[in-house]
């Protein structure tokens, strides 16, 4: 039993085949269609598709003018890409601790990391659970900081009834379409914003700064179009082949979310009676997308031993998200201990959860946990 399995079927296979037959594989009509579907799902004014979540984070930081000399507050407990993107933009990630039970950025720790160079907060919606945006946005407003949302895992999540990444959040929100996420295009990502001027620059920067998209050049009749390159960009384009695979999943997003949430409730109920295994929280006002279901092991229970016991029964699990400030590539910038991030990185364990997981399979995971913890 894998830790996850993408929700792909005949519809996605057919969509990919149709793009191949069309002869247009690179960014074009399908990417535009995916952007439109995401705008509708989020209620967002603008969506710009990109080649990955990491590329999206890099562009989001860049269009806000963040660069050398600027510090960006980032929760240490996250996928390493959150901090890498800050460095790609030329800025410096400054790590902040997380809350012990939601695993999300602790708004009370922001003040401890503030310096005269702080310019922005990169808030991560951990494993699909919305962070405390109200408190974070209020802090940012007081301190004059921009807020960017790393919503890589949070497509479909809701904060106080509103979709994460839609209006009411940070200046920009970034999603990922990696196969570990809710909707996948193989590799891919998207940036959502209410700011049309930022979106226009993002479109330019994802395509080498070329003001005329390939589709427009292709469609031009009569006079050949004049090329213009107003600024230096990257090749961060999504392809039509990828977008076509994402579209059917996006149409099923509500169904995919409901299935993940139902499976999470079943784990919650079963784990409540298991000693030493704490199920994840869903705080008031937050609707979890359950990109991952991560439990915390209490006391001296060995995570490694538990992982081995489950693997012996054919069940894959994963260690927690990393504490980035402890990784070799980022240690050099660590300024202080972040006890909660460090503890959760050591004690967190992810269990299989994906829409195609049957209840019988989930019961096998639960039975294996019961046996391994000797609680029955
Ligand atoms: C997956 C992920 C990313 C990176 O997304 P890619 O599409 O793999 O580049 C960034 N941040 C978080 C929190 C993620 O989980």
Short mmCIF file of N, CA and C in Angstrom, two decimals, residues 69-242:
data_model
loop_
_atom_site.label_atom_id
_atom_site.label_comp_id
_atom_site.label_asym_id
_atom_site.label_seq_id
_atom_site.Cartn_x
_atom_site.Cartn_y
_atom_site.Cartn_z
N UNK A 69 19.63 41.13 0.54
CA UNK A 69 19.50 42.03 1.69
C UNK A 69 18.16 41.92 2.39
N UNK A 70 17.18 41.30 1.72
CA UNK A 70 15.84 41.17 2.31
C UNK A 70 15.70 39.85 3.05
N UNK A 71 14.98 39.90 4.16
CA UNK A 71 14.71 38.67 4.92
C UNK A 71 13.24 38.31 4.81
N UNK A 72 13.01 37.01 4.63
CA UNK A 72 11.65 36.49 4.52
C UNK A 72 11.44 35.46 5.65
N UNK A 73 10.40 35.67 6.45
CA UNK A 73 10.10 34.73 7.54
C UNK A 73 9.41 33.50 6.97
N UNK A 74 9.96 32.32 7.29
CA UNK A 74 9.47 31.05 6.76
C UNK A 74 9.37 30.05 7.92
N UNK A 75 8.28 29.28 8.02
CA UNK A 75 8.28 28.25 9.05
C UNK A 75 9.36 27.22 8.73
N UNK A 76 10.11 26.82 9.77
CA UNK A 76 11.16 25.83 9.52
C UNK A 76 10.53 24.50 9.12
N UNK A 77 9.41 24.15 9.75
CA UNK A 77 8.77 22.86 9.46
C UNK A 77 8.02 22.99 8.13
N UNK A 78 8.66 22.55 7.06
CA UNK A 78 8.05 22.60 5.73
C UNK A 78 8.89 21.76 4.79
N UNK A 79 8.37 21.58 3.58
CA UNK A 79 9.19 20.98 2.53
C UNK A 79 10.28 21.99 2.18
N UNK A 80 11.46 21.50 1.90
CA UNK A 80 12.65 22.34 1.72
C UNK A 80 12.45 23.40 0.62
N UNK A 81 11.54 23.15 -0.33
CA UNK A 81 11.30 24.10 -1.43
C UNK A 81 10.90 25.48 -0.93
N UNK A 82 10.18 25.53 0.21
CA UNK A 82 9.72 26.82 0.74
C UNK A 82 10.93 27.74 0.98
N UNK A 83 11.98 27.19 1.56
CA UNK A 83 13.18 28.00 1.84
C UNK A 83 14.05 28.15 0.60
N UNK A 84 14.14 27.11 -0.21
CA UNK A 84 14.94 27.19 -1.44
C UNK A 84 14.48 28.35 -2.32
N UNK A 85 13.16 28.51 -2.44
CA UNK A 85 12.61 29.55 -3.32
C UNK A 85 13.05 30.94 -2.86
N UNK A 86 13.11 31.13 -1.55
CA UNK A 86 13.54 32.43 -1.01
C UNK A 86 14.99 32.69 -1.44
N UNK A 87 15.82 31.66 -1.37
CA UNK A 87 17.22 31.80 -1.79
C UNK A 87 17.32 32.00 -3.30
N UNK A 88 16.47 31.32 -4.08
CA UNK A 88 16.49 31.51 -5.54
C UNK A 88 16.21 32.97 -5.88
N UNK A 89 15.34 33.62 -5.08
CA UNK A 89 15.02 35.03 -5.32
C UNK A 89 16.16 35.95 -4.87
N UNK A 90 17.15 35.39 -4.18
CA UNK A 90 18.29 36.19 -3.72
C UNK A 90 18.11 36.70 -2.30
N UNK A 91 16.96 36.42 -1.70
CA UNK A 91 16.68 36.88 -0.33
C UNK A 91 17.11 35.82 0.68
N UNK A 92 16.94 36.13 1.97
CA UNK A 92 17.39 35.23 3.03
C UNK A 92 16.20 34.70 3.82
N UNK A 93 16.06 33.35 3.88
CA UNK A 93 15.00 32.80 4.73
C UNK A 93 15.39 32.88 6.20
N UNK A 94 14.47 33.38 7.02
CA UNK A 94 14.68 33.41 8.48
C UNK A 94 13.61 32.52 9.08
N UNK A 95 14.05 31.50 9.80
CA UNK A 95 13.11 30.45 10.20
C UNK A 95 12.34 30.80 11.47
N UNK A 96 11.07 30.41 11.45
CA UNK A 96 10.15 30.66 12.54
C UNK A 96 9.59 29.32 12.99
N UNK A 97 9.22 29.23 14.27
CA UNK A 97 8.71 27.96 14.79
C UNK A 97 7.22 27.79 14.47
N UNK A 98 6.74 26.58 14.72
CA UNK A 98 5.34 26.25 14.41
C UNK A 98 4.60 25.91 15.71
N UNK A 99 3.27 25.83 15.61
CA UNK A 99 2.44 25.44 16.75
C UNK A 99 2.54 23.93 16.95
N UNK A 100 2.50 23.49 18.22
CA UNK A 100 2.74 22.07 18.51
C UNK A 100 1.72 21.12 17.90
N UNK A 101 0.47 21.55 17.73
CA UNK A 101 -0.54 20.57 17.27
C UNK A 101 -1.08 20.81 15.87
N UNK A 102 -1.06 22.06 15.39
CA UNK A 102 -1.55 22.29 14.03
C UNK A 102 -0.40 22.16 13.03
N UNK A 103 0.84 22.17 13.55
CA UNK A 103 2.07 22.10 12.72
C UNK A 103 2.24 23.34 11.86
N UNK A 104 1.40 24.35 12.06
CA UNK A 104 1.46 25.57 11.24
C UNK A 104 2.23 26.68 11.95
N UNK A 105 2.74 27.59 11.13
CA UNK A 105 3.47 28.75 11.62
C UNK A 105 2.80 29.36 12.85
N UNK A 106 3.59 29.57 13.90
CA UNK A 106 3.08 30.13 15.15
C UNK A 106 3.15 31.66 15.08
N UNK A 107 1.99 32.33 14.97
CA UNK A 107 2.02 33.80 14.84
C UNK A 107 2.77 34.47 15.99
N UNK A 108 2.76 33.83 17.17
CA UNK A 108 3.44 34.42 18.34
C UNK A 108 4.95 34.39 18.21
N UNK A 109 5.46 33.59 17.30
CA UNK A 109 6.92 33.50 17.15
C UNK A 109 7.45 34.49 16.11
N UNK A 110 6.56 35.12 15.36
CA UNK A 110 7.01 36.02 14.28
C UNK A 110 7.86 37.16 14.83
N UNK A 111 7.42 37.75 15.95
CA UNK A 111 8.12 38.91 16.51
C UNK A 111 9.57 38.56 16.87
N UNK A 112 9.82 37.31 17.27
CA UNK A 112 11.17 36.89 17.68
C UNK A 112 12.14 36.87 16.50
N UNK A 113 11.60 36.78 15.28
CA UNK A 113 12.47 36.64 14.10
C UNK A 113 12.61 37.95 13.33
N UNK A 114 11.87 38.96 13.78
CA UNK A 114 11.83 40.24 13.06
C UNK A 114 13.15 40.99 13.20
N UNK A 115 13.65 41.53 12.09
CA UNK A 115 14.83 42.40 12.13
C UNK A 115 14.51 43.60 11.22
N UNK A 116 15.37 44.61 11.19
CA UNK A 116 15.10 45.75 10.30
C UNK A 116 15.09 45.36 8.81
N UNK A 117 15.59 44.16 8.51
CA UNK A 117 15.64 43.71 7.11
C UNK A 117 14.43 42.87 6.70
N UNK A 118 13.57 42.54 7.64
CA UNK A 118 12.42 41.68 7.33
C UNK A 118 11.47 42.38 6.37
N UNK A 119 11.11 41.68 5.28
CA UNK A 119 10.23 42.29 4.27
C UNK A 119 8.94 41.51 4.02
N UNK A 120 8.97 40.22 4.33
CA UNK A 120 7.81 39.39 3.95
C UNK A 120 7.69 38.16 4.84
N UNK A 121 6.50 37.58 4.81
CA UNK A 121 6.25 36.29 5.47
C UNK A 121 5.81 35.31 4.39
N UNK A 122 6.47 34.15 4.34
CA UNK A 122 6.02 33.07 3.46
C UNK A 122 5.29 32.06 4.36
N UNK A 123 3.96 32.14 4.35
CA UNK A 123 3.21 31.27 5.24
C UNK A 123 2.84 29.97 4.51
N UNK A 124 3.12 28.84 5.16
CA UNK A 124 2.84 27.53 4.56
C UNK A 124 1.56 26.97 5.17
N UNK A 125 0.66 26.49 4.35
CA UNK A 125 -0.53 25.78 4.85
C UNK A 125 -0.15 24.31 4.93
N UNK A 126 0.28 23.94 6.12
CA UNK A 126 0.97 22.67 6.34
C UNK A 126 0.13 21.44 6.01
N UNK A 127 0.58 20.67 5.04
CA UNK A 127 -0.06 19.40 4.67
C UNK A 127 -1.53 19.58 4.28
N UNK A 128 -1.90 20.84 3.96
CA UNK A 128 -3.28 21.10 3.55
C UNK A 128 -4.13 21.76 4.61
N UNK A 129 -3.57 21.98 5.81
CA UNK A 129 -4.33 22.66 6.87
C UNK A 129 -4.05 24.16 6.83
N UNK A 130 -5.10 25.00 6.67
CA UNK A 130 -4.87 26.44 6.63
C UNK A 130 -4.18 26.95 7.90
N UNK A 131 -3.21 27.82 7.72
CA UNK A 131 -2.53 28.46 8.85
C UNK A 131 -3.44 29.55 9.42
N UNK A 132 -3.06 30.09 10.57
CA UNK A 132 -3.83 31.15 11.23
C UNK A 132 -3.67 32.47 10.48
N UNK A 133 -4.33 32.57 9.34
CA UNK A 133 -4.11 33.73 8.44
C UNK A 133 -4.49 35.06 9.10
N UNK A 134 -5.59 35.11 9.86
CA UNK A 134 -6.01 36.39 10.44
C UNK A 134 -4.89 36.99 11.29
N UNK A 135 -4.33 36.18 12.18
CA UNK A 135 -3.27 36.67 13.07
C UNK A 135 -2.02 37.02 12.27
N UNK A 136 -1.72 36.23 11.24
CA UNK A 136 -0.50 36.46 10.45
C UNK A 136 -0.65 37.72 9.59
N UNK A 137 -1.82 37.90 8.99
CA UNK A 137 -2.06 39.10 8.17
C UNK A 137 -2.05 40.35 9.05
N UNK A 138 -2.60 40.24 10.27
CA UNK A 138 -2.62 41.39 11.19
C UNK A 138 -1.19 41.77 11.58
N UNK A 139 -0.38 40.76 11.89
CA UNK A 139 1.02 41.02 12.25
C UNK A 139 1.75 41.67 11.07
N UNK A 140 1.53 41.13 9.88
CA UNK A 140 2.20 41.66 8.68
C UNK A 140 1.80 43.11 8.42
N UNK A 141 0.52 43.41 8.62
CA UNK A 141 0.05 44.79 8.40
C UNK A 141 0.74 45.75 9.37
N UNK A 142 0.82 45.32 10.63
CA UNK A 142 1.48 46.17 11.65
C UNK A 142 2.95 46.39 11.34
N UNK A 143 3.62 45.32 10.85
CA UNK A 143 5.07 45.38 10.63
C UNK A 143 5.41 45.82 9.20
N UNK A 144 4.41 46.04 8.38
CA UNK A 144 4.66 46.47 7.00
C UNK A 144 5.28 45.39 6.13
N UNK A 145 4.84 44.15 6.31
CA UNK A 145 5.40 43.02 5.55
C UNK A 145 4.41 42.51 4.51
N UNK A 146 4.92 42.02 3.40
CA UNK A 146 4.08 41.35 2.40
C UNK A 146 3.85 39.91 2.87
N UNK A 147 2.70 39.33 2.49
CA UNK A 147 2.44 37.93 2.82
C UNK A 147 2.26 37.14 1.53
N UNK A 148 3.01 36.05 1.42
CA UNK A 148 2.88 35.11 0.31
C UNK A 148 2.46 33.78 0.92
N UNK A 149 1.48 33.12 0.30
CA UNK A 149 1.02 31.84 0.82
C UNK A 149 1.61 30.68 0.03
N UNK A 150 2.29 29.78 0.73
CA UNK A 150 2.70 28.52 0.12
C UNK A 150 1.55 27.55 0.34
N UNK A 151 0.67 27.51 -0.67
CA UNK A 151 -0.53 26.67 -0.60
C UNK A 151 -0.33 25.41 -1.44
N UNK A 152 0.93 24.98 -1.57
CA UNK A 152 1.27 23.82 -2.41
C UNK A 152 0.37 22.62 -2.12
N UNK A 153 0.06 22.41 -0.82
CA UNK A 153 -0.71 21.23 -0.41
C UNK A 153 -2.16 21.56 -0.12
N UNK A 154 -2.57 22.81 -0.33
CA UNK A 154 -3.84 23.27 0.24
C UNK A 154 -4.91 23.60 -0.79
N UNK A 155 -4.81 23.03 -1.99
CA UNK A 155 -5.89 23.25 -2.96
C UNK A 155 -7.18 22.64 -2.40
N UNK A 156 -8.23 23.45 -2.30
CA UNK A 156 -9.50 22.95 -1.77
C UNK A 156 -9.70 23.21 -0.29
N UNK A 157 -8.60 23.55 0.42
CA UNK A 157 -8.73 23.86 1.85
C UNK A 157 -9.48 25.18 2.01
N UNK A 158 -10.15 25.37 3.16
CA UNK A 158 -10.90 26.61 3.40
C UNK A 158 -10.52 27.20 4.75
N UNK A 159 -10.43 28.52 4.76
CA UNK A 159 -10.15 29.25 6.00
C UNK A 159 -11.31 30.19 6.24
N UNK A 160 -11.99 30.02 7.35
CA UNK A 160 -13.18 30.82 7.69
C UNK A 160 -14.16 30.86 6.50
N UNK A 161 -14.34 29.70 5.88
CA UNK A 161 -15.32 29.55 4.82
C UNK A 161 -14.83 29.92 3.43
N UNK A 162 -13.65 30.56 3.36
CA UNK A 162 -13.14 31.00 2.05
C UNK A 162 -12.06 30.04 1.54
N UNK A 163 -12.03 29.80 0.21
CA UNK A 163 -10.97 28.92 -0.32
C UNK A 163 -9.58 29.52 -0.08
N UNK A 164 -8.66 28.70 0.41
CA UNK A 164 -7.27 29.13 0.56
C UNK A 164 -6.72 29.50 -0.81
N UNK A 165 -6.09 30.64 -0.91
CA UNK A 165 -5.53 31.09 -2.18
C UNK A 165 -6.46 32.04 -2.91
N UNK A 166 -7.70 32.17 -2.44
CA UNK A 166 -8.65 33.12 -3.03
C UNK A 166 -8.54 34.48 -2.35
N UNK A 167 -9.51 35.37 -2.61
CA UNK A 167 -9.50 36.71 -2.01
C UNK A 167 -9.48 36.63 -0.48
N UNK A 168 -8.83 37.62 0.13
CA UNK A 168 -8.82 37.70 1.59
C UNK A 168 -7.55 37.15 2.21
N UNK A 169 -6.63 36.63 1.40
CA UNK A 169 -5.38 36.07 1.92
C UNK A 169 -4.19 36.99 1.66
N UNK A 170 -3.04 36.39 1.36
CA UNK A 170 -1.83 37.16 1.08
C UNK A 170 -1.88 37.78 -0.31
N UNK A 171 -0.80 38.50 -0.67
CA UNK A 171 -0.74 39.14 -2.00
C UNK A 171 -0.78 38.10 -3.11
N UNK A 172 -0.12 36.97 -2.86
CA UNK A 172 -0.03 35.89 -3.85
C UNK A 172 -0.12 34.55 -3.12
N UNK A 173 -0.70 33.57 -3.77
CA UNK A 173 -0.74 32.21 -3.20
C UNK A 173 -0.26 31.24 -4.28
N UNK A 174 0.50 30.24 -3.85
CA UNK A 174 1.14 29.34 -4.82
C UNK A 174 0.70 27.89 -4.56
N UNK A 175 0.30 27.22 -5.62
CA UNK A 175 -0.11 25.81 -5.55
C UNK A 175 0.88 24.93 -6.31
N UNK A 176 0.90 23.64 -5.94
CA UNK A 176 1.74 22.68 -6.66
C UNK A 176 0.86 21.57 -7.23
N UNK A 177 1.25 21.07 -8.39
CA UNK A 177 0.54 19.94 -9.01
C UNK A 177 1.44 18.71 -9.12
N UNK A 178 2.39 18.60 -8.19
CA UNK A 178 3.22 17.39 -8.09
C UNK A 178 2.31 16.20 -7.73
N UNK A 179 2.68 14.98 -8.12
CA UNK A 179 1.82 13.82 -7.84
C UNK A 179 1.48 13.60 -6.35
N UNK A 180 2.26 14.16 -5.43
CA UNK A 180 1.92 14.02 -4.01
C UNK A 180 0.80 14.98 -3.60
N UNK A 181 0.42 15.92 -4.48
CA UNK A 181 -0.57 16.93 -4.11
C UNK A 181 -1.99 16.50 -4.53
N UNK A 182 -2.99 17.34 -4.29
CA UNK A 182 -4.39 16.91 -4.50
C UNK A 182 -4.75 16.73 -5.96
N UNK A 183 -4.25 17.63 -6.79
CA UNK A 183 -4.47 17.56 -8.23
C UNK A 183 -3.07 17.54 -8.86
N UNK A 184 -2.85 16.63 -9.79
CA UNK A 184 -1.50 16.54 -10.36
C UNK A 184 -1.48 16.70 -11.87
N UNK A 185 -0.39 17.32 -12.33
CA UNK A 185 -0.11 17.41 -13.76
C UNK A 185 1.26 16.77 -14.04
N UNK A 186 1.73 15.92 -13.11
CA UNK A 186 3.08 15.36 -13.20
C UNK A 186 4.03 16.27 -12.45
N UNK A 187 4.39 17.37 -13.07
CA UNK A 187 5.00 18.52 -12.41
C UNK A 187 4.16 19.70 -12.83
N UNK A 188 4.11 20.72 -11.98
CA UNK A 188 3.33 21.90 -12.34
C UNK A 188 2.96 22.71 -11.13
N UNK A 189 2.45 23.90 -11.37
CA UNK A 189 2.03 24.76 -10.27
C UNK A 189 1.23 25.93 -10.79
N UNK A 190 0.77 26.77 -9.87
CA UNK A 190 0.00 27.95 -10.26
C UNK A 190 0.10 29.00 -9.17
N UNK A 191 0.00 30.26 -9.61
CA UNK A 191 0.00 31.38 -8.67
C UNK A 191 -1.34 32.08 -8.79
N UNK A 192 -1.98 32.34 -7.65
CA UNK A 192 -3.25 33.08 -7.64
C UNK A 192 -3.03 34.44 -7.00
N UNK A 193 -3.68 35.46 -7.53
CA UNK A 193 -3.58 36.80 -6.95
C UNK A 193 -4.79 37.63 -7.34
N UNK A 194 -5.09 38.65 -6.53
CA UNK A 194 -6.15 39.60 -6.85
C UNK A 194 -5.59 40.79 -7.61
N UNK A 195 -4.26 40.82 -7.79
CA UNK A 195 -3.57 41.98 -8.35
C UNK A 195 -3.27 41.74 -9.84
N UNK A 196 -4.02 42.42 -10.72
CA UNK A 196 -3.89 42.19 -12.16
C UNK A 196 -2.51 42.60 -12.69
N UNK A 197 -1.93 43.64 -12.11
CA UNK A 197 -0.62 44.10 -12.57
C UNK A 197 0.45 43.07 -12.23
N UNK A 198 0.35 42.49 -11.03
CA UNK A 198 1.32 41.44 -10.65
C UNK A 198 1.16 40.24 -11.58
N UNK A 199 -0.09 39.89 -11.90
CA UNK A 199 -0.34 38.73 -12.76
C UNK A 199 0.26 38.96 -14.15
N UNK A 200 0.16 40.16 -14.65
CA UNK A 200 0.71 40.46 -15.97
C UNK A 200 2.22 40.27 -15.98
N UNK A 201 2.87 40.73 -14.88
CA UNK A 201 4.33 40.54 -14.80
C UNK A 201 4.68 39.06 -14.64
N UNK A 202 3.87 38.33 -13.91
CA UNK A 202 4.13 36.90 -13.74
C UNK A 202 4.07 36.17 -15.08
N UNK A 203 3.10 36.58 -15.94
CA UNK A 203 2.95 35.94 -17.25
C UNK A 203 4.18 36.20 -18.12
N UNK A 204 4.70 37.41 -17.99
CA UNK A 204 5.90 37.78 -18.74
C UNK A 204 7.10 36.96 -18.24
N UNK A 205 7.24 36.91 -16.89
CA UNK A 205 8.45 36.32 -16.29
C UNK A 205 8.48 34.80 -16.43
N UNK A 206 7.33 34.14 -16.57
CA UNK A 206 7.34 32.68 -16.71
C UNK A 206 7.79 32.29 -18.12
N UNK A 207 7.83 33.25 -19.05
CA UNK A 207 8.15 32.94 -20.46
C UNK A 207 9.28 33.84 -20.96
N UNK A 208 10.39 33.85 -20.23
CA UNK A 208 11.61 34.55 -20.66
C UNK A 208 11.44 36.06 -20.82
N UNK A 209 10.32 36.61 -20.33
CA UNK A 209 10.09 38.03 -20.50
C UNK A 209 9.51 38.38 -21.87
N UNK A 210 9.14 37.34 -22.64
CA UNK A 210 8.56 37.58 -23.97
C UNK A 210 7.14 38.15 -23.84
N UNK A 211 6.93 39.32 -24.41
CA UNK A 211 5.63 39.99 -24.27
C UNK A 211 4.55 39.32 -25.13
N UNK A 212 4.98 38.62 -26.19
CA UNK A 212 4.00 37.98 -27.08
C UNK A 212 4.05 36.47 -26.88
N UNK A 213 2.98 35.87 -26.34
CA UNK A 213 2.99 34.42 -26.14
C UNK A 213 3.04 33.67 -27.48
N UNK A 214 3.58 32.45 -27.43
CA UNK A 214 3.74 31.65 -28.65
C UNK A 214 2.41 31.48 -29.39
N UNK A 215 1.34 31.28 -28.62
CA UNK A 215 0.02 31.07 -29.22
C UNK A 215 -0.40 32.26 -30.07
N UNK A 216 -0.13 33.46 -29.58
CA UNK A 216 -0.50 34.68 -30.32
C UNK A 216 0.33 34.80 -31.59
N UNK A 217 1.62 34.44 -31.50
CA UNK A 217 2.48 34.47 -32.70
C UNK A 217 1.97 33.50 -33.75
N UNK A 218 1.60 32.30 -33.24
CA UNK A 218 1.13 31.23 -34.12
C UNK A 218 -0.16 31.65 -34.84
N UNK A 219 -1.04 32.35 -34.09
CA UNK A 219 -2.36 32.72 -34.63
C UNK A 219 -2.29 33.95 -35.54
N UNK A 220 -1.15 34.65 -35.50
CA UNK A 220 -1.06 35.92 -36.24
C UNK A 220 -1.12 35.68 -37.75
N UNK A 221 -1.90 36.50 -38.43
CA UNK A 221 -1.94 36.45 -39.89
C UNK A 221 -1.52 37.83 -40.40
N UNK A 222 -1.09 37.90 -41.63
CA UNK A 222 -0.68 39.20 -42.16
C UNK A 222 0.70 39.58 -41.64
N UNK A 223 0.83 40.78 -41.06
CA UNK A 223 2.11 41.29 -40.58
C UNK A 223 2.71 40.38 -39.49
N UNK A 224 4.00 39.96 -39.64
CA UNK A 224 4.64 39.22 -38.54
C UNK A 224 4.72 40.12 -37.30
N UNK A 225 4.51 39.52 -36.11
CA UNK A 225 4.50 40.31 -34.88
C UNK A 225 5.92 40.70 -34.47
N UNK A 226 6.07 41.92 -33.97
CA UNK A 226 7.36 42.39 -33.46
C UNK A 226 7.62 41.77 -32.08
N UNK A 227 8.84 41.25 -31.90
CA UNK A 227 9.21 40.66 -30.62
C UNK A 227 9.60 41.75 -29.64
N UNK A 228 9.17 41.63 -28.38
CA UNK A 228 9.62 42.59 -27.37
C UNK A 228 9.95 41.84 -26.08
N UNK A 229 11.06 42.21 -25.45
CA UNK A 229 11.48 41.58 -24.20
C UNK A 229 11.77 42.66 -23.17
N UNK A 230 10.75 43.06 -22.42
CA UNK A 230 10.95 44.16 -21.47
C UNK A 230 11.76 43.80 -20.23
N UNK A 231 11.78 42.53 -19.82
CA UNK A 231 12.64 42.17 -18.69
C UNK A 231 13.07 40.71 -18.74
N UNK A 232 14.08 40.40 -17.91
CA UNK A 232 14.67 39.07 -17.93
C UNK A 232 13.77 38.09 -17.17
N UNK A 233 13.38 37.01 -17.84
CA UNK A 233 12.51 36.02 -17.18
C UNK A 233 13.13 34.65 -17.14
N UNK A 234 12.27 33.66 -16.94
CA UNK A 234 12.71 32.27 -16.87
C UNK A 234 11.84 31.44 -17.82
N UNK A 235 12.21 30.17 -18.03
CA UNK A 235 11.25 29.28 -18.66
C UNK A 235 10.56 28.49 -17.56
N UNK A 236 9.44 29.01 -17.08
CA UNK A 236 8.66 28.38 -16.02
C UNK A 236 7.27 28.05 -16.55
N UNK A 237 7.19 27.72 -17.85
CA UNK A 237 5.87 27.45 -18.43
C UNK A 237 5.38 26.04 -18.12
N UNK A 238 4.06 25.94 -17.89
CA UNK A 238 3.39 24.65 -17.85
C UNK A 238 3.10 24.28 -19.30
N UNK A 239 2.89 23.00 -19.61
CA UNK A 239 2.57 22.63 -20.98
C UNK A 239 1.08 22.26 -21.11
N UNK A 240 0.57 22.32 -22.31
CA UNK A 240 -0.83 21.91 -22.55
C UNK A 240 -1.03 20.43 -22.21
N UNK A 241 0.02 19.64 -22.48
CA UNK A 241 -0.05 18.20 -22.16
C UNK A 241 -0.31 18.02 -20.67
N UNK A 242 0.42 18.80 -19.84
CA UNK A 242 0.25 18.70 -18.39
C UNK A 242 -1.11 19.24 -17.95
#
